[in-house]
Phi, psi and omega in degrees: 000143175265133183249143175285169177299129184292140177259130181239127177249124178259119180245108182202137180279356178261120178297326181296314180295318178302319180294316180299314182293319179296316180298319181292324188266341184305317181294347183280350177088013178282157168271116190251134176234162178219151178228145190270347176198183184296319180294316177298321179297315181296321178298315182289329177300316180290325181284315188268330187047065182292162176283319184233136173241120172268111195241115176293144181280311187261105179219154179287162177061307181222104184281175186299322180290326176297317178294319179301317178301316181297318180298313184289336176287331189251332186237142178280165184299324181283349180271328185202129176254139181246128174245117180281137177251114193214150171266355183279088183258020180278357180096328181292312180293324179293316179299319179298319180301315180293318182298327185264008169113007176286149177277323184201182176220155174238119180285151172256127353279163178221151178282161179299319182295324179292317179300313181299315184297317183291322178291318177302314181299320180295319180292321176300316180297317178301315181296319179296316179296321179292323179293318177300316178298317180298315180295322179296318178296320177298317180296318180295320178295319179296321180294320177295321178295319179296316179298318179295320179296314181294322178297318180293317179296322177301314180298314184294328181276319183295326181299307177292332179295330176301314180292317182298309182293319182296311181290330176298317179296319178298315180296321178298316179298313180295321181296319179289322180298319183262010176051056178290162181302155182301323180300322179296313180294319179298320180296317178294321178297321178296317178299315182295316181296315181291327174296321177297319178297320179297319179294323176298318178298313180300316181295322177298315181297318179294318179299315180298318179298317180295319180297313181295328179275359181070026185248009177261116183268148172241148181266168170224093183231163180286129180210160183260119177303319180298316181296320179299314180299315183294321177296316181297313181297324179294322181291328184260358184303316183298318180295322179292315181297326180298334178258005180073026181262151179260136177253135178227148172245135179230130182244133175261109183274155002281153177232143178292139177294330181217152172225167173252108181199197179248100184298327180296316181288326176296315177300318180301317179297310185293319179298321179292315181295317179291322177301318176297318180299318178296317182300319188259013178240129181263321179219155175115206187236144172244126186242134175252113182257139180234130186212143176269128178251123179232119178244129181306133178085355180237155177293136181296153179234153171254131181248126175250123180242128177256116185246126180236171177243043187268210189285341179067180183213159171272170177300319181296321180292323180294334183297334183262359192301318190260017174268137182303140175065018179246143169239181185305317171200174186294329181293331177298315179299317183294319186278318189252347181077188179098165184253345185081013180272331189303312183291325176299314179297316180300315182296320181287325175295317179300319178298319179294336178267012175086012182232213183198175174233133176233164182217140167233146185202152172231132182301131178068010179238333178135178184221156174232116175254124182244123178246129177248147174221146177291143182267345193078178181298136178257011179296124180082359180270133179290133174260122185274141174256357177202165181289151175253159172289129178238152179255079182268116181291150177282073185273154172209112184291349181254020182287102180235021182293131180287146178283166181285159181299335183282348183297145178300141181281104186291336182258019181300132180089353179272138175249118187242134173263120178256112176259103185208128184269338181283120184299323181293312179291329176302309180296317183297307184294320178298319179299313181298316182294317179293323178299328179276002174102001184276154167270133187237128169251142186245134172241131187270356175202174184295326180294317177298321179295318179300313180296320179295322179293319178298316180297322179295321177296316181296325181278349180077017181228089182290155173294147176297322176207143167253123172266114190246107171293139186269346179247095182221156178283171178067299176217119183285172185296325179297311181294319180297315180297316179300315180295320180298316180293320179297331178282354177098010180290128186247000180289160182292140177233128177247126180280140172246122181212145175271357176281133183228023179277164178302132177096347182294319179297314181299322179297318179294317180294325184294334180270355175125004177286150177273330180203184195213133175236131180261137175279150355298142188280132171276110188305313184296315180297321181296313181298317180295320179296316179297316181298315183292314186287333179278341176284311182231083182303133176278154175295135182288152179264130179232000000 
């Protein structure tokens, strides 16, 4: 950074002292001003905003400490440094000066070299503080630019992915219905799987961006460790079986029946760790161990350890594990794929949950990844000595399989307005809605959607639901929704957006949407949401 010539204000009621200080500092090239008392000094401080104020302690009407209080109330440390000029060399006055915000002091009398040195030090400190502030602002600006870039990239990628995944599912259903050749089905399955991998990559990048920006929230709710483990194993079982690997769960009792944490983030950590173990293991068993760690004087932790019999790592390879976009070595990326983001995200999530992730490994023998999370207080919580029967549903958050043509049409009789400018997604979403039995009207931009809503109001027959894409030409979805609500339209509106950054859902709700769907669209979730919201319309937010 380039700095202007430093401004120094000398505030002292003694003309002799003002002269001595000016004489000492003039050769240094500063722009020097002087004030004859505290009131004059405070006035000039506000007018000139000097870098350094040499402030006499004992002055009439407004003493040096009074002026110092005013400076510290109004100006930050990097904006103005105060050096007290004092005869109080007993230590008490000097200590008070530092406590109340002075940078340094100059005793009376002082040599020219001492005056110069103390002022130079203050100016160096001011410059360092300003440089730190500048660098911090640059970093914040860069982080905001990165977040904006990732949000835009997310939108640009998710929009075509909606069409790719949606049409692939439609083709798979038709192919099975018409008993198409196996090669045809295998090709569609390959498209769907690779599209899924791409979406996982996009989600990883977004998660890392949210964590780095401090915008990823974690919950603290009551949850069952046993249920979390069983759900995770059920979700990864198919991947393990595809490689002929055995999955085992091992519990070290006693274990708390419940903890206070974020079950979604715990599942995310465990699925990623087990997924890595499956990726890097060719034969053998993968074991998930769960254990309660209790250290006197510290909050208890739950430790989940994923133990595999895979390729293992050297000490040098382990050193790079938790750095973004890094894997153990370049050959790992070439052979096994992946971005190296998963472990970075897991470690930061574990930290947000009050724990950490550690690893031990032996080359060609296997690895152990241990993730700890805080349990919250266990006072009054039952400690289990054996497993309980749990009712874990066979859930799959990626269940987007289309139903058969014979299935009852859940949206029969519903009239839906689809506001979507992309022709591919327009056709896809309209097809899904019609397949579910709905009547669909299409608006190609926000203005058309607004006009269609007004006409529905005038006719006295509101749409059962308006699906509103938020990125459209002429009038975007945010503006269209706001105008529709201002016109008095009370029917349910669901936002469709490819934006998946923190705050996007809240932004949609704030303009008047009742709910929010993120692209790529989960067909089943969309139909269920429309069905639910059209049965019992929620009050719109304005």
